[in-house]
PDB file of C-alpha atoms in Angstrom:
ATOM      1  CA  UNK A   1      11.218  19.985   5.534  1.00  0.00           C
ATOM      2  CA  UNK A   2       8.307  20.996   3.649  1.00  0.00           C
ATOM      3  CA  UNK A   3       6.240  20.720   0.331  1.00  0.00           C
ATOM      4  CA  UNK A   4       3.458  22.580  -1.168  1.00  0.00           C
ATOM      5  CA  UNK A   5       0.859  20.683  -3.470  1.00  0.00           C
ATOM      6  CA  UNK A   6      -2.085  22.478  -4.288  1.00  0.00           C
ATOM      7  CA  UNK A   7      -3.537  24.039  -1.596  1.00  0.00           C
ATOM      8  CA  UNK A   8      -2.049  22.143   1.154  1.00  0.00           C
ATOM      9  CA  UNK A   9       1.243  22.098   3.298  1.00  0.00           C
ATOM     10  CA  UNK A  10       3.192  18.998   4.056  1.00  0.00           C
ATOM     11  CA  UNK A  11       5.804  18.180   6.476  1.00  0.00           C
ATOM     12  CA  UNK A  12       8.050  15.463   6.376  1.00  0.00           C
ATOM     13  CA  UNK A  13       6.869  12.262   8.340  1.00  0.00           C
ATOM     14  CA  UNK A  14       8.990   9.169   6.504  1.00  0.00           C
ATOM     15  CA  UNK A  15      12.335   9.632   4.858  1.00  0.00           C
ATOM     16  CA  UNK A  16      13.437   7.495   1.522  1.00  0.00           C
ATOM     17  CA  UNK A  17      16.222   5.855   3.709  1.00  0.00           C
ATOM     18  CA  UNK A  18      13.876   5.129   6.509  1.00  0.00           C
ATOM     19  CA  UNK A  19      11.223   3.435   3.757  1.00  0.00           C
ATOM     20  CA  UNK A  20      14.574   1.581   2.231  1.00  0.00           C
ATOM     21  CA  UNK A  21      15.372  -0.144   5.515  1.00  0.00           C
ATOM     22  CA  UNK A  22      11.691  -1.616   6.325  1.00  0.00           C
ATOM     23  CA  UNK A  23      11.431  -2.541   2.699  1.00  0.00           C
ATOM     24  CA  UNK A  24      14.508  -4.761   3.022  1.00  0.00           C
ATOM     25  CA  UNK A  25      13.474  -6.428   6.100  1.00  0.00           C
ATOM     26  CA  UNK A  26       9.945  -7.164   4.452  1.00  0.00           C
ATOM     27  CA  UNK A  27      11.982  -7.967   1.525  1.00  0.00           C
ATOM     28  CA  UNK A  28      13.949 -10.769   3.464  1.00  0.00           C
ATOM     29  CA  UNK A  29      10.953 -11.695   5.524  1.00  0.00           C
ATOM     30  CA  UNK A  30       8.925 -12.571   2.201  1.00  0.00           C
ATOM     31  CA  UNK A  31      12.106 -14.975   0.999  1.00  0.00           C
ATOM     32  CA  UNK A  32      12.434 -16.892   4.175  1.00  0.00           C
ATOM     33  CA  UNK A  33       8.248 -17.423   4.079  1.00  0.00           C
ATOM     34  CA  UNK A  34       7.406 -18.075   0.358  1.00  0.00           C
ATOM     35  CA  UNK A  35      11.519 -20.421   0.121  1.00  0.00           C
ATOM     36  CA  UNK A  36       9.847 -23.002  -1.684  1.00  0.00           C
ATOM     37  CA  UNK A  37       7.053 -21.739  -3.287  1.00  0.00           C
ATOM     38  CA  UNK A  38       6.109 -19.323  -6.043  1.00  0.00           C
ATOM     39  CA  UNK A  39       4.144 -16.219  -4.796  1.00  0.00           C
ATOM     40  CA  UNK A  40       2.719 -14.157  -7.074  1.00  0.00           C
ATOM     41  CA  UNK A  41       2.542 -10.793  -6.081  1.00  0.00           C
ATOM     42  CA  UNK A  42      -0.527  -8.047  -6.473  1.00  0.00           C
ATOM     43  CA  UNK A  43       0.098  -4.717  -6.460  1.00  0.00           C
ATOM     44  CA  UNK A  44      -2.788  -2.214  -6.156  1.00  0.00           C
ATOM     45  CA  UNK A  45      -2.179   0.521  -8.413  1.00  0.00           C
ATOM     46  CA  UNK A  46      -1.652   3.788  -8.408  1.00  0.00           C
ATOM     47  CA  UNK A  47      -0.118   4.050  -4.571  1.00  0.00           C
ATOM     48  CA  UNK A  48       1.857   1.100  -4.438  1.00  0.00           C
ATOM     49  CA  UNK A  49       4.142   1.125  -7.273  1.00  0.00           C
ATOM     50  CA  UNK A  50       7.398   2.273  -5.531  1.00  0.00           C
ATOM     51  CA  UNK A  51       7.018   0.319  -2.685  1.00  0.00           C
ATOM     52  CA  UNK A  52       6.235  -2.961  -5.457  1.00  0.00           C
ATOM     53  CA  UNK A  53       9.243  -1.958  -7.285  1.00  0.00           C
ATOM     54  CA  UNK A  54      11.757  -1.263  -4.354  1.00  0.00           C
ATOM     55  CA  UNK A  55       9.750  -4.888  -2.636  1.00  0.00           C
ATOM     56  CA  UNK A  56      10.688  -6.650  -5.512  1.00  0.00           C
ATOM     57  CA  UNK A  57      14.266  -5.605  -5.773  1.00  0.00           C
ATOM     58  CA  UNK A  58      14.892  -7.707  -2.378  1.00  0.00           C
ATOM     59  CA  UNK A  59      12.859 -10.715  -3.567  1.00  0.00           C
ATOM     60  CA  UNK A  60      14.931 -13.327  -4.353  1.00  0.00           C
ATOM     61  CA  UNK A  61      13.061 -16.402  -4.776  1.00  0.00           C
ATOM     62  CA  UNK A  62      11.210 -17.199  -7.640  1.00  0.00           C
ATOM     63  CA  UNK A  63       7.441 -15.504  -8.220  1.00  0.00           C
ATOM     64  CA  UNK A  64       5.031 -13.180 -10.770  1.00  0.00           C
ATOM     65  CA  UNK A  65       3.927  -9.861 -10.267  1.00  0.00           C
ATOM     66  CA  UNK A  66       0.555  -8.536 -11.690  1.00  0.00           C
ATOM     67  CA  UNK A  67      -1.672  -5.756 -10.747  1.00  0.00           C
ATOM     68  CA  UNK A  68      -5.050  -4.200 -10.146  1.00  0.00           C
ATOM     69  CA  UNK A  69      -6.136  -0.694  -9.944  1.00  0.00           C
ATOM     70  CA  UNK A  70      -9.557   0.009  -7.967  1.00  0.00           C
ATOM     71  CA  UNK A  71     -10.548   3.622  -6.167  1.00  0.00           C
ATOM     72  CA  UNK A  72     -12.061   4.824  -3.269  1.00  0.00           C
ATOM     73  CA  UNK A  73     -10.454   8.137  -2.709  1.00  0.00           C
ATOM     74  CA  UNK A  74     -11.221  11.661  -3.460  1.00  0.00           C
ATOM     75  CA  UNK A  75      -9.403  14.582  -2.115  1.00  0.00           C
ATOM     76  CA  UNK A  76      -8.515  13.112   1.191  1.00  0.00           C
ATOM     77  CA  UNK A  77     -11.239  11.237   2.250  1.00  0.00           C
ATOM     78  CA  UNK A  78     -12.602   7.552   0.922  1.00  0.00           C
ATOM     79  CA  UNK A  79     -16.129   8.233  -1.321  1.00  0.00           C
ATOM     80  CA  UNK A  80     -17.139   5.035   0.709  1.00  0.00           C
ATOM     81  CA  UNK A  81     -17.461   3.040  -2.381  1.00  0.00           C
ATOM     82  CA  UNK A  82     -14.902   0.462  -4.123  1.00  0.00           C
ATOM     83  CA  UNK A  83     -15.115   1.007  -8.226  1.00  0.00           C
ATOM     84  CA  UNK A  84     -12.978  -1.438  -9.838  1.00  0.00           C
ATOM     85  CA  UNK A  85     -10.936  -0.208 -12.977  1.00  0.00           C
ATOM     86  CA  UNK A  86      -8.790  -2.544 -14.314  1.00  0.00           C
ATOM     87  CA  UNK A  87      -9.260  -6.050 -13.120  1.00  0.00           C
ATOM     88  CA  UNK A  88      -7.287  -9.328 -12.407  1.00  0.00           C
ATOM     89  CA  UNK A  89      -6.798 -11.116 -15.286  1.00  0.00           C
ATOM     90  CA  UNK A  90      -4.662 -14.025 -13.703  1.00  0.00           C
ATOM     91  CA  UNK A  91      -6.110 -17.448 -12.504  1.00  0.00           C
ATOM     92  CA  UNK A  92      -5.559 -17.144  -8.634  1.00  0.00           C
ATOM     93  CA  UNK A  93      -6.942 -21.014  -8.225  1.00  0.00           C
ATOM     94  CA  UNK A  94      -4.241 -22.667  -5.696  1.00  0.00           C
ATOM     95  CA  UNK A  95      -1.838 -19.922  -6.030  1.00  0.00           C
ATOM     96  CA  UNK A  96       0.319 -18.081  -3.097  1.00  0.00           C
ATOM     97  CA  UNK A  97      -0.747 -14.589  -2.995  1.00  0.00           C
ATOM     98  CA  UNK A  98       0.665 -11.583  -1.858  1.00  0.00           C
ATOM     99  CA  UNK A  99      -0.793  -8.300  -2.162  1.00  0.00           C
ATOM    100  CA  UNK A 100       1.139  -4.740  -2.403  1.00  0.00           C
ATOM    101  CA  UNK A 101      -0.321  -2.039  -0.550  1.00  0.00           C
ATOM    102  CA  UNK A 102       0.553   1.445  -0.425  1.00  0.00           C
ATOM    103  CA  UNK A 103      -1.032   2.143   2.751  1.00  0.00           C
ATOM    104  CA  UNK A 104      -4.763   0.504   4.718  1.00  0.00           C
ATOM    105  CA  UNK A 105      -6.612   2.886   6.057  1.00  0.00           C
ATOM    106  CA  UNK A 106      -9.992   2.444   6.624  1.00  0.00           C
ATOM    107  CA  UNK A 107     -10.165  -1.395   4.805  1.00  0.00           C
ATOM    108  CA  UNK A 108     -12.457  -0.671   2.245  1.00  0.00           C
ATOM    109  CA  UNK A 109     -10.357  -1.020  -0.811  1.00  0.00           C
ATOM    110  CA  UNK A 110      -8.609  -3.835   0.710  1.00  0.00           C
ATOM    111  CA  UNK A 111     -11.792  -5.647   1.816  1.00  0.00           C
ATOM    112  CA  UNK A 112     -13.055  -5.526  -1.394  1.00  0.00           C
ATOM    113  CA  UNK A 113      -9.905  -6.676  -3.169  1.00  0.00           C
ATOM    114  CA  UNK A 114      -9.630  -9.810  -0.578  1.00  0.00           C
ATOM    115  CA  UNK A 115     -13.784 -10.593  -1.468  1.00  0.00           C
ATOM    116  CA  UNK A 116     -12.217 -10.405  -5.044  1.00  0.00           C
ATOM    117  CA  UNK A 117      -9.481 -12.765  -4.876  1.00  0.00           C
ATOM    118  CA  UNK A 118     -10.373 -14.873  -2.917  1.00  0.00           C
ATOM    119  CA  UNK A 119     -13.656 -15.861  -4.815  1.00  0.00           C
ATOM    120  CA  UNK A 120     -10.775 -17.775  -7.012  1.00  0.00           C
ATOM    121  CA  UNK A 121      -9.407 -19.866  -4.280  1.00  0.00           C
ATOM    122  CA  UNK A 122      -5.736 -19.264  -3.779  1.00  0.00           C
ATOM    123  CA  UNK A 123      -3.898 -21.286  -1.869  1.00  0.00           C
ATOM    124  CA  UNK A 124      -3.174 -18.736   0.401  1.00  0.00           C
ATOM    125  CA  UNK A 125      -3.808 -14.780   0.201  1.00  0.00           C
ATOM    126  CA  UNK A 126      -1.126 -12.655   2.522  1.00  0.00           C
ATOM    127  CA  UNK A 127      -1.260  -8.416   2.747  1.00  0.00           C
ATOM    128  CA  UNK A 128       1.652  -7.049   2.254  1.00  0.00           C
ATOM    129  CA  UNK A 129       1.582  -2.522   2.982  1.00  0.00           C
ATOM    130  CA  UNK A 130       4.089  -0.213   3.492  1.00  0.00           C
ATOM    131  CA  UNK A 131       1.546   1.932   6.050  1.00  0.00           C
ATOM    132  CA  UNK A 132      -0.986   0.752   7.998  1.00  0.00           C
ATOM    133  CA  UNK A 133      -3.586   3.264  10.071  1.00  0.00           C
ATOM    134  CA  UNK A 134      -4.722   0.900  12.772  1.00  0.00           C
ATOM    135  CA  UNK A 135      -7.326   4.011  14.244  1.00  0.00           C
ATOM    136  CA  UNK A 136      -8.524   4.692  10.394  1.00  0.00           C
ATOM    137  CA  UNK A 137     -10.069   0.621   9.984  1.00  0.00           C
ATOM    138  CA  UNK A 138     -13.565   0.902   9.843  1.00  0.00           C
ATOM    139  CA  UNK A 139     -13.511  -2.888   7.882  1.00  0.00           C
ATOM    140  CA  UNK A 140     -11.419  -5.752   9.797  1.00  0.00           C
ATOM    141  CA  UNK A 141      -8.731  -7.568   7.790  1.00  0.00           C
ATOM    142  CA  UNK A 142      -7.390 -10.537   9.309  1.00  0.00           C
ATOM    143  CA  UNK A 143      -4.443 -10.949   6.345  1.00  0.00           C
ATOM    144  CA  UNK A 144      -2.365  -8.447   7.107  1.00  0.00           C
ATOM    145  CA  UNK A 145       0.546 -10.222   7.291  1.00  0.00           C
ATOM    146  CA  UNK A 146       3.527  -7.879   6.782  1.00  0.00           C
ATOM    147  CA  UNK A 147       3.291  -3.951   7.629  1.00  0.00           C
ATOM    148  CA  UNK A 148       6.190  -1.518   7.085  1.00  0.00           C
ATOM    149  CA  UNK A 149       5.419   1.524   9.135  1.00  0.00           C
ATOM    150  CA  UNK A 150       2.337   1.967  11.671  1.00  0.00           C
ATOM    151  CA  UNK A 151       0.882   5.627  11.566  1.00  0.00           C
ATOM    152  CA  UNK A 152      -1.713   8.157  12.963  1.00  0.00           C
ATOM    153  CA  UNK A 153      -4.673   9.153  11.040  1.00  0.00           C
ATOM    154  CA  UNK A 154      -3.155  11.469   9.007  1.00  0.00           C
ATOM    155  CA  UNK A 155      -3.157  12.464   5.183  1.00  0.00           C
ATOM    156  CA  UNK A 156      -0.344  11.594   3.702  1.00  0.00           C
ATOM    157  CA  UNK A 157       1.092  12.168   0.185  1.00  0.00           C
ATOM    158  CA  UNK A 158       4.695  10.728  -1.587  1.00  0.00           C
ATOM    159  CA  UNK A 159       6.125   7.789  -2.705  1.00  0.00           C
ATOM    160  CA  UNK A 160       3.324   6.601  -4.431  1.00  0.00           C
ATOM    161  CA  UNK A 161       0.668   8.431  -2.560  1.00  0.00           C
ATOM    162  CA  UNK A 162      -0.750  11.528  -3.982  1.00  0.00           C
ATOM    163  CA  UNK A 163      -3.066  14.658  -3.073  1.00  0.00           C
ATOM    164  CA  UNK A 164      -5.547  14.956  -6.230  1.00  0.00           C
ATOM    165  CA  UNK A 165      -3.503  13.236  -8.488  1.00  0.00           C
ATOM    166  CA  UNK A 166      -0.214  15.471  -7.130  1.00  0.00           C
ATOM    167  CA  UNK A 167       2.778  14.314  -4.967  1.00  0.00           C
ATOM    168  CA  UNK A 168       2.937  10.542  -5.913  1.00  0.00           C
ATOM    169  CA  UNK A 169       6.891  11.336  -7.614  1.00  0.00           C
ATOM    170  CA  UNK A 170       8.254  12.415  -4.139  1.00  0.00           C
ATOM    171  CA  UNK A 171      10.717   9.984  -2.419  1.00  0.00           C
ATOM    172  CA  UNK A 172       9.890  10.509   1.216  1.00  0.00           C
ATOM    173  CA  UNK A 173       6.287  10.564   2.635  1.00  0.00           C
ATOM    174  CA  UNK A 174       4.958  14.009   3.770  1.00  0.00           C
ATOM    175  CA  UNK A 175       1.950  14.313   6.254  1.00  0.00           C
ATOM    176  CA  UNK A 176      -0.727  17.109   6.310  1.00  0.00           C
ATOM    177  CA  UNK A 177       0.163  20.266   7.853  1.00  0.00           C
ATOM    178  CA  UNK A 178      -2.670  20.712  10.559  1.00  0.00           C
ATOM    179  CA  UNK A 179      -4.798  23.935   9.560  1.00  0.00           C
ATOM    180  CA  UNK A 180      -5.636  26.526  12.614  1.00  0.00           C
ATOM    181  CA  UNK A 181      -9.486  26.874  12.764  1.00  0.00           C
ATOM    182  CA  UNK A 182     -10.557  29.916  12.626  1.00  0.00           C
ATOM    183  CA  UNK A 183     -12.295  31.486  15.561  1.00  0.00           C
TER     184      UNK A 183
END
């Protein structure tokens, strides 16, 4: 199956059901970790918020959810700089954290968000992402803790992700068609 946004072609790469499964075991995963404590968990707007929302549907110990919104993206490729839009506005100080990613790609964002946090010591600060590009990390994170799917380098776009501003409504997730160079 394909989709069309803009001026690109996507196949399909993850299906809802597929995304459902993982979720749960993260889901279950999370409860058996954080049993007696409170986590509160961060998710990093726009991408993640239909992997948060299906996440927290299978949480079901006690915790808090905010959120914080930076950018590094344009098109499909990171600007190489971290501009934060809305901020935390939680105190972090001995807290259990867990934050939602869509996907870590190159670590930037995430990098920067960690630097963030942990300036107001937590407790503890866990990465929770529902895809991971191990070949796109250009900055090392050492709290990744729980990662739903593994993938290539590749674009991708759906639930949650988008292509300049475009695709984030779609249930499954849709990779880049590759292009034929001209010759």
């Amino acid at each position: 199956m394909k989709v069309e946004i803009e001026d690109k072609e996507f196949q399909l790469m993850l299906e809802y059901d597929q995304i459902k499964k993982r979720t749960r075991l993260l889901g279950i995963q999370l409860n058996l970790e954080y049993e007696n404590k409170v986590p509160l968990f961060i998710g990093v707007l726009n991408g993640s918020f239909l992997f948060m929302a299906d996440l927290l549907k299978e949480i079901d110990i006690s915790c808090e959810v905010a959120f914080i919104r930076v950018a590094s993206y344009e098109g499909e490729s990171s600007t190489g700089k971290v501009k934060e839009v809305i901020g935390l506005d939680v105190d972090l100080k001995d807290r259990d954290i867990i934050l939602v990613e869509d996907i870590v790609d190159t670590g930037l964002t995430l990098n920067y968000i960690l630097e963030t946090v942990k300036k107001q010591e937590p407790a503890s600060v866990k990465v929770c992402t529902l895809l991971y590009k191990p070949s796109a990390i250009t900055h090392e994170i050492d709290d990744i803790s729980y990662v739903g799917f593994e993938i290539p380098n590749e674009f991708v776009v759906g639930y949650g992700l988008d292509y300049k501003g475009l695709g984030r409504n779609l249930k499954d997730i849709y990779r880049v068609c590759n292009v034929p160079s001209e010759t």
